[in-house]
Coordinates of C-alpha atoms in Angstrom, one line a residue:
Chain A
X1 CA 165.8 109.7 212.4
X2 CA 166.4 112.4 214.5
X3 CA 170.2 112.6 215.8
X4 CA 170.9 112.0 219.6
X5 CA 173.1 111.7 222.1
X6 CA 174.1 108.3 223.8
X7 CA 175.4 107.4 227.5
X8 CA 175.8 104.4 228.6
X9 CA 175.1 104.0 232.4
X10 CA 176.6 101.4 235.1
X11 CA 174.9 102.4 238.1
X12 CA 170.7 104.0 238.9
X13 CA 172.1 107.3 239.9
X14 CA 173.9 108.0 237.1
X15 CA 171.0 106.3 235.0
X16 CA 168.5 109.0 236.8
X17 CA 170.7 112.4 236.3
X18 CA 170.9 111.6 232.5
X19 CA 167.2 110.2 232.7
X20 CA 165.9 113.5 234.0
X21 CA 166.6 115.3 230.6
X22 CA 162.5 115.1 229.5
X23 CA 163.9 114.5 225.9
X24 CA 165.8 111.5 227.1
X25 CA 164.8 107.9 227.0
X26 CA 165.9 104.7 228.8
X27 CA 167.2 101.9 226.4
X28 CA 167.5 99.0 226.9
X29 CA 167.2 96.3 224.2
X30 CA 165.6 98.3 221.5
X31 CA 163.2 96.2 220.1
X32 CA 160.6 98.7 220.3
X33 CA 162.3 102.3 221.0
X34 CA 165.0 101.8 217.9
X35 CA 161.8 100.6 215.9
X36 CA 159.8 103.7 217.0
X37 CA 162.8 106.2 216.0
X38 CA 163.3 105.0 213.2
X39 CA 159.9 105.6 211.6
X40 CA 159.6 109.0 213.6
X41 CA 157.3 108.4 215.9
X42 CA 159.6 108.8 218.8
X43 CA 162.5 111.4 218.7
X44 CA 164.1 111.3 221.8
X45 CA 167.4 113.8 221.8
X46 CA 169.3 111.6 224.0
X47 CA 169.5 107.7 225.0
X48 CA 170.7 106.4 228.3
X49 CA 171.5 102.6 227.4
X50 CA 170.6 101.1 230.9
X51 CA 171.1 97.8 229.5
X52 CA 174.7 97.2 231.8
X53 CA 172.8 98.5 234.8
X54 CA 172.9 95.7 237.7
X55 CA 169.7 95.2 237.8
X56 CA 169.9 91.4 235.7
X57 CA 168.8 88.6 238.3
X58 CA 165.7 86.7 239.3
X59 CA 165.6 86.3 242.8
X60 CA 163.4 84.2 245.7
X61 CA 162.0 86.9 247.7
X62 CA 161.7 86.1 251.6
X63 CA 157.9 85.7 251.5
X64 CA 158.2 82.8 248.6
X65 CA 157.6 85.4 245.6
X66 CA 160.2 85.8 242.8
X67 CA 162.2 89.3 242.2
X68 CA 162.8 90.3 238.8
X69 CA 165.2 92.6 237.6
X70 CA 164.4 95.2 235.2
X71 CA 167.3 94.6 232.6
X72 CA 166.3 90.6 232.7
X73 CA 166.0 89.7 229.2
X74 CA 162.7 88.0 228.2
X75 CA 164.6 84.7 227.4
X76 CA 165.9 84.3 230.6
X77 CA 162.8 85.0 232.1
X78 CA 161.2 82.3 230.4
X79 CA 164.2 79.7 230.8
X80 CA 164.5 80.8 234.3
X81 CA 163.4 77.8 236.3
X82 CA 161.9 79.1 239.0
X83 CA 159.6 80.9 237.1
X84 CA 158.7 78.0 235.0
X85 CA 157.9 76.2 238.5
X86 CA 155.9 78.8 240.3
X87 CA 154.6 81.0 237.3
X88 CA 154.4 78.8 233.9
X89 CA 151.8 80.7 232.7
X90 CA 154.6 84.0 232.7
X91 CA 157.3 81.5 230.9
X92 CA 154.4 80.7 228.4
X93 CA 153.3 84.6 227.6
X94 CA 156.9 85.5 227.4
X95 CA 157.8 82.7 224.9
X96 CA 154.2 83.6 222.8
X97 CA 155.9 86.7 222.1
X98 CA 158.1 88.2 219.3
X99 CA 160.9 85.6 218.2
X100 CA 163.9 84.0 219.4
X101 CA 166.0 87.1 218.3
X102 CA 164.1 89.7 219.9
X103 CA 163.4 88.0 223.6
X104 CA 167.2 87.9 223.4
X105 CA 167.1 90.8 222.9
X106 CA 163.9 92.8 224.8
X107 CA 164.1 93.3 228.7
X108 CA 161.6 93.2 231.4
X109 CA 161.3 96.5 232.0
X110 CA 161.1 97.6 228.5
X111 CA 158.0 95.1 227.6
X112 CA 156.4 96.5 230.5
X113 CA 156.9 100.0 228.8
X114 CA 156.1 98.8 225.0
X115 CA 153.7 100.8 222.9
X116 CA 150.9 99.8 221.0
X117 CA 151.2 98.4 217.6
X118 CA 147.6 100.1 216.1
X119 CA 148.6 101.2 213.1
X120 CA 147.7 104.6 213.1
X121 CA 150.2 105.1 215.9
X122 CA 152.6 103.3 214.1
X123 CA 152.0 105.8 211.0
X124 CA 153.2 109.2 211.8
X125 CA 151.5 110.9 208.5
X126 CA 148.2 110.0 210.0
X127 CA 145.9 111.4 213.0
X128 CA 146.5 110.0 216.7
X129 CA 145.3 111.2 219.8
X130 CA 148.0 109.1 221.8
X131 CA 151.1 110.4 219.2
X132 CA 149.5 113.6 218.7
X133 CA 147.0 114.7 221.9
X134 CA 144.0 116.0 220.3
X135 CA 144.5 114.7 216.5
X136 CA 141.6 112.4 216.5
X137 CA 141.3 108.1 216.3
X138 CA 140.8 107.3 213.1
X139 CA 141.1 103.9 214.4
X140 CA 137.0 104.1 215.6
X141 CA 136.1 104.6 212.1
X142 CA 138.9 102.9 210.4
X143 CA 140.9 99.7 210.8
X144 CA 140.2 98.3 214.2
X145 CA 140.1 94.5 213.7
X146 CA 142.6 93.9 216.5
X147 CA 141.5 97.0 218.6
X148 CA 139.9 97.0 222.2
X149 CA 136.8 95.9 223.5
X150 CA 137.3 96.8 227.2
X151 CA 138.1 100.0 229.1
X152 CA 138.5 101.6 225.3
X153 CA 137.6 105.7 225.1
X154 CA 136.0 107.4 222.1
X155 CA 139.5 109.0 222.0
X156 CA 141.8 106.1 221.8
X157 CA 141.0 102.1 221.0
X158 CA 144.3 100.7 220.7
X159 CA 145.6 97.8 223.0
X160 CA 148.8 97.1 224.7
X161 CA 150.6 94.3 223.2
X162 CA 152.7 92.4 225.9
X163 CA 152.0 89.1 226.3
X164 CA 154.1 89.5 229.7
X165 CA 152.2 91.9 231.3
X166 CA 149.1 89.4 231.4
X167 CA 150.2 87.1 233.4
X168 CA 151.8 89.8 235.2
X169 CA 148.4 91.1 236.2
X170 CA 147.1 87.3 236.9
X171 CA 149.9 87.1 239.4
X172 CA 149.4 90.7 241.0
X173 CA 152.8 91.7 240.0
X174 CA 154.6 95.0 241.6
X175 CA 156.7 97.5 239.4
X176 CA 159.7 98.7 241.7
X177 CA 161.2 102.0 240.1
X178 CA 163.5 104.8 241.3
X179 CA 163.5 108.3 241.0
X180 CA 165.9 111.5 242.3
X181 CA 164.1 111.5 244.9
X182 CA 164.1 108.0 245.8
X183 CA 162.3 105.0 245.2
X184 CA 158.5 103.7 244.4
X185 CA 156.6 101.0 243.8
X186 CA 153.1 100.4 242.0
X187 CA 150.9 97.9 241.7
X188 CA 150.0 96.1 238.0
X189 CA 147.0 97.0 238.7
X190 CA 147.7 101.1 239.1
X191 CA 150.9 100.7 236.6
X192 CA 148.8 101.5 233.1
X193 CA 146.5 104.6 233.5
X194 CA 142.9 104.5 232.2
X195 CA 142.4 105.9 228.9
X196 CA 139.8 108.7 229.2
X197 CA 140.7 111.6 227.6
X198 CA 144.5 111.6 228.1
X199 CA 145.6 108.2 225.8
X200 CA 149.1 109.9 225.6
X201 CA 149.2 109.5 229.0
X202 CA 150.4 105.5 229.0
X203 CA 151.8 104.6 232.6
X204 CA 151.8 106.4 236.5
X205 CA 155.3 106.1 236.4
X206 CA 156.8 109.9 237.5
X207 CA 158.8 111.7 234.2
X208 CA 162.3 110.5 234.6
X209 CA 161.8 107.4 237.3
X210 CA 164.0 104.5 236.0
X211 CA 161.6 100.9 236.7
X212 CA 164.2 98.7 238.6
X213 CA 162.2 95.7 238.4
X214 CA 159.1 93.7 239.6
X215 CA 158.1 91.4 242.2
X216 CA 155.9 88.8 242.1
X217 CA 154.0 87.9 245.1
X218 CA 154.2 84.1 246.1
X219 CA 150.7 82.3 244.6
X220 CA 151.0 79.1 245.2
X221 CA 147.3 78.9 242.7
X222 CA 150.4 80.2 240.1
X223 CA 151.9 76.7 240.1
X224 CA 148.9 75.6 238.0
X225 CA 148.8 78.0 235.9
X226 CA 148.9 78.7 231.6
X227 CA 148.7 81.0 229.0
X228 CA 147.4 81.0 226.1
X229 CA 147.3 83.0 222.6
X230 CA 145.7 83.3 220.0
X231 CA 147.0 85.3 216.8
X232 CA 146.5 85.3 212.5
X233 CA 149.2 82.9 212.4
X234 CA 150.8 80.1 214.6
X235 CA 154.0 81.9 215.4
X236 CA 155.6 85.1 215.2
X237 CA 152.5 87.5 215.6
X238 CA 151.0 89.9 218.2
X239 CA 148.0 88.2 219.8
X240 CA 144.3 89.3 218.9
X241 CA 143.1 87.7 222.1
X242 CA 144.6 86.3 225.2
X243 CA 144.2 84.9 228.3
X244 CA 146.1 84.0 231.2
X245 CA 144.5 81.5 233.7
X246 CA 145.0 79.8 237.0
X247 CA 142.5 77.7 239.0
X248 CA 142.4 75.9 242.9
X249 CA 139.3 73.6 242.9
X250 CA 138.9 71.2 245.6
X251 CA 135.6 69.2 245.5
X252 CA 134.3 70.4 242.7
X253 CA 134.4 74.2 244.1
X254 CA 137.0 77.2 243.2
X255 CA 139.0 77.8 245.5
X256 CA 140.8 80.5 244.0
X257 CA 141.2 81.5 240.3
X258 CA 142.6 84.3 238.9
X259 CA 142.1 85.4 234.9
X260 CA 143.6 88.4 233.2
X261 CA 143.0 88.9 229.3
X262 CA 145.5 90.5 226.6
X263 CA 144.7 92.8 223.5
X264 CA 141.6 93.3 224.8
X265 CA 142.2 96.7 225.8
X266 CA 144.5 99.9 226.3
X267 CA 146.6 97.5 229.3
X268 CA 146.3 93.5 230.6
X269 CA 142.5 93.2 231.6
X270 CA 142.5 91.2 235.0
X271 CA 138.9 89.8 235.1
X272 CA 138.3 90.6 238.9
X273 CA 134.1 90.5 238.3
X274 CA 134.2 86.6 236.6
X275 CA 137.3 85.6 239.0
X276 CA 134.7 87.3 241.9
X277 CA 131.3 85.1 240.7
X278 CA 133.4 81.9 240.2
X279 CA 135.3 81.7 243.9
X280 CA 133.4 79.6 245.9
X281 CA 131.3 78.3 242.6
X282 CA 130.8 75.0 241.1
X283 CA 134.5 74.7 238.7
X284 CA 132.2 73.3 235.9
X285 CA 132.3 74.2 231.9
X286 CA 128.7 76.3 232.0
X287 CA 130.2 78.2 235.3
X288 CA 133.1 79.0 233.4
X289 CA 131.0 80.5 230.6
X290 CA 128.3 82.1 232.7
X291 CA 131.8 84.3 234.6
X292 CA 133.1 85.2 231.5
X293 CA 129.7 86.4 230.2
X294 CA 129.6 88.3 233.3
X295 CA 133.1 90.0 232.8
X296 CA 132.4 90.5 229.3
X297 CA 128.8 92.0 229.8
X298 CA 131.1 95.7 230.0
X299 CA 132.6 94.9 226.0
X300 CA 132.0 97.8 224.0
X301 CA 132.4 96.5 220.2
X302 CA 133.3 98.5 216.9
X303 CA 132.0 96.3 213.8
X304 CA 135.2 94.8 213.4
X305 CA 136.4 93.4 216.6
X306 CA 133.3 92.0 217.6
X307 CA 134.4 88.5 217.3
X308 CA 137.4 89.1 220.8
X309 CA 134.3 88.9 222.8
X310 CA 133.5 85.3 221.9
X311 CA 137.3 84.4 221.2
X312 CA 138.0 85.6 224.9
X313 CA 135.2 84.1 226.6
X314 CA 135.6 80.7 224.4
X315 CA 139.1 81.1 225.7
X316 CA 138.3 81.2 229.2
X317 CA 135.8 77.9 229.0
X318 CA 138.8 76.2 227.3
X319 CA 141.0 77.0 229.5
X320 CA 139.5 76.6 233.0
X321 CA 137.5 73.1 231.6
X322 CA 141.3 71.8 231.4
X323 CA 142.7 72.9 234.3
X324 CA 139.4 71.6 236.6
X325 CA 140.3 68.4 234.5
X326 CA 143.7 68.2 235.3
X327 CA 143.1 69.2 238.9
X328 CA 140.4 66.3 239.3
X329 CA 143.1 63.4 237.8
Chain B
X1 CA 171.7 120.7 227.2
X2 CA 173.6 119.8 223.7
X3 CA 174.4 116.0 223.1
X4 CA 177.5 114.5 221.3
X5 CA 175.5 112.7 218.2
X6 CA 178.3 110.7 217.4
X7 CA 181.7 109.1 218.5
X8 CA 184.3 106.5 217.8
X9 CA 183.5 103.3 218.6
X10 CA 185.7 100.1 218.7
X11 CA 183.5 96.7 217.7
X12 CA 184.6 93.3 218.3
X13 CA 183.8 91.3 215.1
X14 CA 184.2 87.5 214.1
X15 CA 187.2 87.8 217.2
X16 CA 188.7 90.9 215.3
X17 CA 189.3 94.8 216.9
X18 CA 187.9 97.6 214.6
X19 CA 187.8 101.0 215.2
X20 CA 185.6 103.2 213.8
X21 CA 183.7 106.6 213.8
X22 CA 180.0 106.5 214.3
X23 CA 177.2 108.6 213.8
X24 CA 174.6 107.2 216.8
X25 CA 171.8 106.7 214.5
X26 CA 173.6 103.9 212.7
X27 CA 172.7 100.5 213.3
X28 CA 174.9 97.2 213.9
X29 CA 173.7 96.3 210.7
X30 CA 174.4 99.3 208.6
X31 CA 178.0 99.3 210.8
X32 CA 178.5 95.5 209.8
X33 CA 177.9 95.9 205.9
X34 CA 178.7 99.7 205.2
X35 CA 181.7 100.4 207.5
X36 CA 183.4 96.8 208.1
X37 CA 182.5 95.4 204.3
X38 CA 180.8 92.4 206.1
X39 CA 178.0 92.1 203.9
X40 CA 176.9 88.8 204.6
X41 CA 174.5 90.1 206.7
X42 CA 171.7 91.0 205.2
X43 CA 169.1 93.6 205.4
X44 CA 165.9 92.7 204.8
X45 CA 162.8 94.5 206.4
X46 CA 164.9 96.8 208.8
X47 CA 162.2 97.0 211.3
X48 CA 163.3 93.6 213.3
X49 CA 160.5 91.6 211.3
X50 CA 162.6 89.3 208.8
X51 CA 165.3 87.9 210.8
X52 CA 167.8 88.6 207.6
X53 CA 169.9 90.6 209.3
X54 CA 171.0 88.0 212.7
X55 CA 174.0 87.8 214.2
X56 CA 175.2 86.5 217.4
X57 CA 175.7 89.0 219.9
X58 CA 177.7 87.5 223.3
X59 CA 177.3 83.7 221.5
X60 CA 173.3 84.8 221.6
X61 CA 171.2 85.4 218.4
X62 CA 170.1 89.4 217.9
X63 CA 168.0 91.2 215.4
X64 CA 171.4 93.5 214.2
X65 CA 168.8 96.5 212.6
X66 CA 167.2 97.2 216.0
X67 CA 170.9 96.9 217.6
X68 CA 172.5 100.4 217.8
X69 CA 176.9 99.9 217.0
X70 CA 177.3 101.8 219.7
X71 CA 175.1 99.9 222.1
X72 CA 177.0 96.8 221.0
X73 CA 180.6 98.2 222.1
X74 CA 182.0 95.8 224.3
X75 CA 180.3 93.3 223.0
X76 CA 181.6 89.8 221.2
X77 CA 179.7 90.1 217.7
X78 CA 179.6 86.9 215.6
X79 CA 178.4 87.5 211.8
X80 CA 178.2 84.7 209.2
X81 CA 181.6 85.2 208.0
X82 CA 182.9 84.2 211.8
X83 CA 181.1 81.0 212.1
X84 CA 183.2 78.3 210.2
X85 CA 186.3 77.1 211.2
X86 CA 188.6 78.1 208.6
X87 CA 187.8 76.2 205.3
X88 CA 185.4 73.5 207.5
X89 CA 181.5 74.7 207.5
X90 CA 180.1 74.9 210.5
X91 CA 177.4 71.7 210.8
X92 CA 174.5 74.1 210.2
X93 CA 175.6 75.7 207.1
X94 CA 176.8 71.8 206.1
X95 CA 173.4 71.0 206.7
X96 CA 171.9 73.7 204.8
X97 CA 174.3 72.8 201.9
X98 CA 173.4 69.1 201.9
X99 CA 170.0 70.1 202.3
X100 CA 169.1 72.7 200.4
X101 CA 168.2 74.5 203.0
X102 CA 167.3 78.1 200.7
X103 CA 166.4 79.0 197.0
X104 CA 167.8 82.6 196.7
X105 CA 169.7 82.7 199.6
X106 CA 169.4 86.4 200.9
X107 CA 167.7 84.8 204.1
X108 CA 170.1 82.0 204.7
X109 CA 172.7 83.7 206.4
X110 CA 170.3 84.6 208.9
X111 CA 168.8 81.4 208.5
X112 CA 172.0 79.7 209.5
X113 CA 173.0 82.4 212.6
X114 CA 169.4 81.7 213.8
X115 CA 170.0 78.1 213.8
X116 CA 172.7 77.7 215.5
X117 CA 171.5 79.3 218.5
X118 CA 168.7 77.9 218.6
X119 CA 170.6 74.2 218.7
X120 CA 172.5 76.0 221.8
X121 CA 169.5 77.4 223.4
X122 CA 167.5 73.9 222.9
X123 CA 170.5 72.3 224.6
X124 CA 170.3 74.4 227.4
X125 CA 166.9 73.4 228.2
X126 CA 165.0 75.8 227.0
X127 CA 161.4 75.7 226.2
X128 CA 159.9 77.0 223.5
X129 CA 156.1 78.5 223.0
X130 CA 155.5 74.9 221.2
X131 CA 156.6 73.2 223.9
X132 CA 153.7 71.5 225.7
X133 CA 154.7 72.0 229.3
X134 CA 157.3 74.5 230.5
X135 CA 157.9 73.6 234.0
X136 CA 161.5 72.4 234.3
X137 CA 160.2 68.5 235.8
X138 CA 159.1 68.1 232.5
X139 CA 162.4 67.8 231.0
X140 CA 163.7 69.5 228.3
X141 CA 161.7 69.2 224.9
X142 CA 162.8 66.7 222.3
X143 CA 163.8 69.2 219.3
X144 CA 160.5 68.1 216.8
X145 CA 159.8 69.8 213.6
X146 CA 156.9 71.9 215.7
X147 CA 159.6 73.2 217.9
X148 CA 161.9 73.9 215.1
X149 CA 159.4 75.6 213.1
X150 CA 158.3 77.6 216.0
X151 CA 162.2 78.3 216.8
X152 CA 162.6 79.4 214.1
X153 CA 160.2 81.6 213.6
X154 CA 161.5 84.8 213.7
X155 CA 163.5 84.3 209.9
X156 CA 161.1 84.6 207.2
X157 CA 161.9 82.9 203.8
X158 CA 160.3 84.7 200.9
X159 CA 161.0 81.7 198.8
X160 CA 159.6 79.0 200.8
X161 CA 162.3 76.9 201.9
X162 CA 161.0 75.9 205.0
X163 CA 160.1 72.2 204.4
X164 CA 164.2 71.7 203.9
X165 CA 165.5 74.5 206.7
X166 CA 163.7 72.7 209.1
X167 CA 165.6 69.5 208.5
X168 CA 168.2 71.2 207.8
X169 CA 168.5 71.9 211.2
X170 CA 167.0 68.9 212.6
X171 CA 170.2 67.2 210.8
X172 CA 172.8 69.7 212.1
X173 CA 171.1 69.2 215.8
X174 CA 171.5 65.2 215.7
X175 CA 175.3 66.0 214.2
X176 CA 176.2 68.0 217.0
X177 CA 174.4 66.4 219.4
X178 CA 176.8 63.3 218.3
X179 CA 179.9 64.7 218.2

């Protein structure tokens, strides 16, 4: 590991100055950066531990949404109950990922910022356009089991691996940051840039801007909401398919529904084109399918991750079919 | 500009003061066994995948390998050696004992830090990804092998003690909960 320096910072503006060093990095519980450093594939010169920052509370905004903090920890995001009222489905992707240990440990802001766990990233002796602009994928022709299906590039297939930011992007969640020269905000929807040509390039966020934390606008749909994962192993494991789903029928007809689906590609896949032909729809099982077909229609498979599309869209079925059910009762 | 790479640090362990120099790269872990001859932590994968090296960091249960010592300044740090009283086993390592709650036992101390929070966090109402619905009028979840297992997840046993770690702490859980 490469040696560093280490501040600790109590307030943004100090947390900025340091932050503004490009070799600098923003640390708050580690579970990913410390991971990274230690197998070289980050090698930041300096780490501002932001992790004291007052930026640790979940708040009722004035419209009815829910203000996060960026230094929350996972766990008490997803013991929060507030969120487990309005949002389950975000209590249910936080607590499908990592272990009791690391949500303890792991912060809002720093999920939102986690890399991708393909493996040639992880492995710095090997080729990787998003470690090493330019090197080549050797995931296309390689190991790509649990690679993307959607939105991929022919220089980068890896996905992003939060289960948080799903239901994040079900719930049209904003990312509040601040930078010198003041503060921002972007959408979910803007946060992850497309993959193109420029995989290194992960997030819109401007070099140095500290994220502060999220808001989440009030959906009252959200209240009947879940997520669900599915992974090589019931616990414990980074999903190979995911979605996060929320429906509003009345009558028989959608009202409102909103889907988003995880490790599925380069950042949380909100499924605007099935969420589009369902509102207004019938909220029946061959519906459900026929939207998913529709979203999925843009799936560009390798020969190993072929099966996501059927896993997803059997997901999706699954999923709404219950919550129609449950609605109906 | 040139950064200080490493420092003196003072660590609150098992209720004790210890100062000591650091290079930053050194983890709680390394700090625990290396520098403060605490070696009942354990290092297992040192990637944050095992769970062998928990401890309880501010009463709550951390990964020590992805925990930089000089990150956890400050902080109150709990290690198996700090969770008896005296001569009297805490109820989860009783458990584990009456239990057989491990086969080689590198994984147990983790195992037993683990545990205990997660009796703590269970009786705080938290709900677990096993738990069948999260939304706080529910109630809290009754503490089922499913939701110990899943728990528990994050501390692998090589040897396959499972079956008895979960009613291991299935039995420390009811003792607590009774005392």
């Amino acid at each position: 590991m490469r040696e560093f320096g280490y501040q600790r910072v109590f307030d943004v503006p100090d947390a900025l100055a340091f932050g503004a060093d490009p070799e600098a990095r923003y640390l708050g519980g580690g579970t990913n950066l410390v991971d990274l450093m230690k197998t070289g594939v980050d090698r930041p010169a300096l780490l501002v531990d932001v992790r004291e920052l007052p930026l640790d509370r979940i708040e009722a905004t004035d419209s009815g949404g829910l203000r996060i903090g960026a230094t929350v920890t996972n766990s008490d995001l997803a013991a929060h109950p507030e969120v487990r009222r309005r949002y389950p489905a975000l209590a249910q992707a936080v607590l499908a990922g990592a272990s009791g240990q690391l949500r303890n440990m792991a912060t809002v802001g720093g999920n939102l910022l986690q890399r991708t766990r393909c493996g040639y990233f992880t492995d710095s002796s090997q080729p990787c356009n998003k470690r090493i602009p330019g090197s080549g994928c050797p995931a296309i022709k390689g190991e790509h089991r649990n690679h993307a299906i959607l939105g991929a590039s022919e220089h980068c297939v890896a996905v992003h691996p939060s289960d948080m930011s799903v239901a994040l992007a079900a719930f049209d969640a904003v990312v509040h940051y601040e930078t010198a020269d003041g503060p921002g905000e972007l959408p979910l929807a803007e946060f992850y840039l497309p993959v193109g040509d420029t995989p290194h390039l992960e997030t819109a966020l401007p070099s140095g801007a500290l994220i502060t934390g999220i808001t989440l606008p009030p959906a009252p749909v959200a209240a009947d909401s879940r997520y669900r994962k599915v992974r090589e192993r019931a616990s414990y494991a980074f999903a190979i398919g995911s979605v996060a789903a929320a429906l509003d029928v009345r009558d028989g007809a959608v009202r409102e529904v909103r889907l988003a689906f995880g490790a599925v590609a380069s950042r949380p896949w909100r499924a605007r084109e099935a969420e589009r032909v369902l509102t207004g729809g019938p909220a029946t099982p061959h519906a459900f399918a026929d939207a998913a077909d529709t979203e999925l229609a843009a799936a560009e498979v390798l020969p190993h991750n072929r099966y996501k599309v059927a896993l997803v869209r059997n997901l999706v079925v699954a999923m709404l079919t219950e919550l129609a059910e449950e609605a109906a009762r | 500009m040139a950064h200080s790479t490493a420092g003196v640090i003072t660590l609150t362990v098992n209720g004790e003061k210890h100062t000591l120099p650091v290079d930053h790269r050194t983890t709680l872990l390394d700090a625990l066994r290396e520098r403060l001859d605490l070696t009942g932590t354990k290092k297992g994968c040192d990637l944050g995948q095992c769970g062998a090296c928990t401890v309880l960091l501010d009463g709550r249960r951390a990964v020590s390998c992805l925990q930089l010592a000089v990150a956890a300044e400050g902080r109150e740090i709990t290690t198996i050696e700090g969770v008896s009283d005296g001569e009297r086993l805490h109820p989860v390592q009783q458990a584990f004992l009456d239990l057989d709650g491990y086969q080689c036992g590198y994984c147990t101390p983790g195992q037993i830090c683990s545990a205990i929070a997660v009796i703590e966090e269970h009786a705080a109402g938290w709900p677990s990804a096993a738990t069948a619905d999260v939304r706080p009028e529910a109630g809290p979840p009754p503490l089922t092998a499913d939701e110990i297992r899943e728990r528990m997840s994050g501390n692998l046993c090589r040897c396959g003690a499972y079956v008895s770690i979960v009613q291991a702490v299935a039995q420390a859980a009811d003792a607590e909960g009774a005392a």
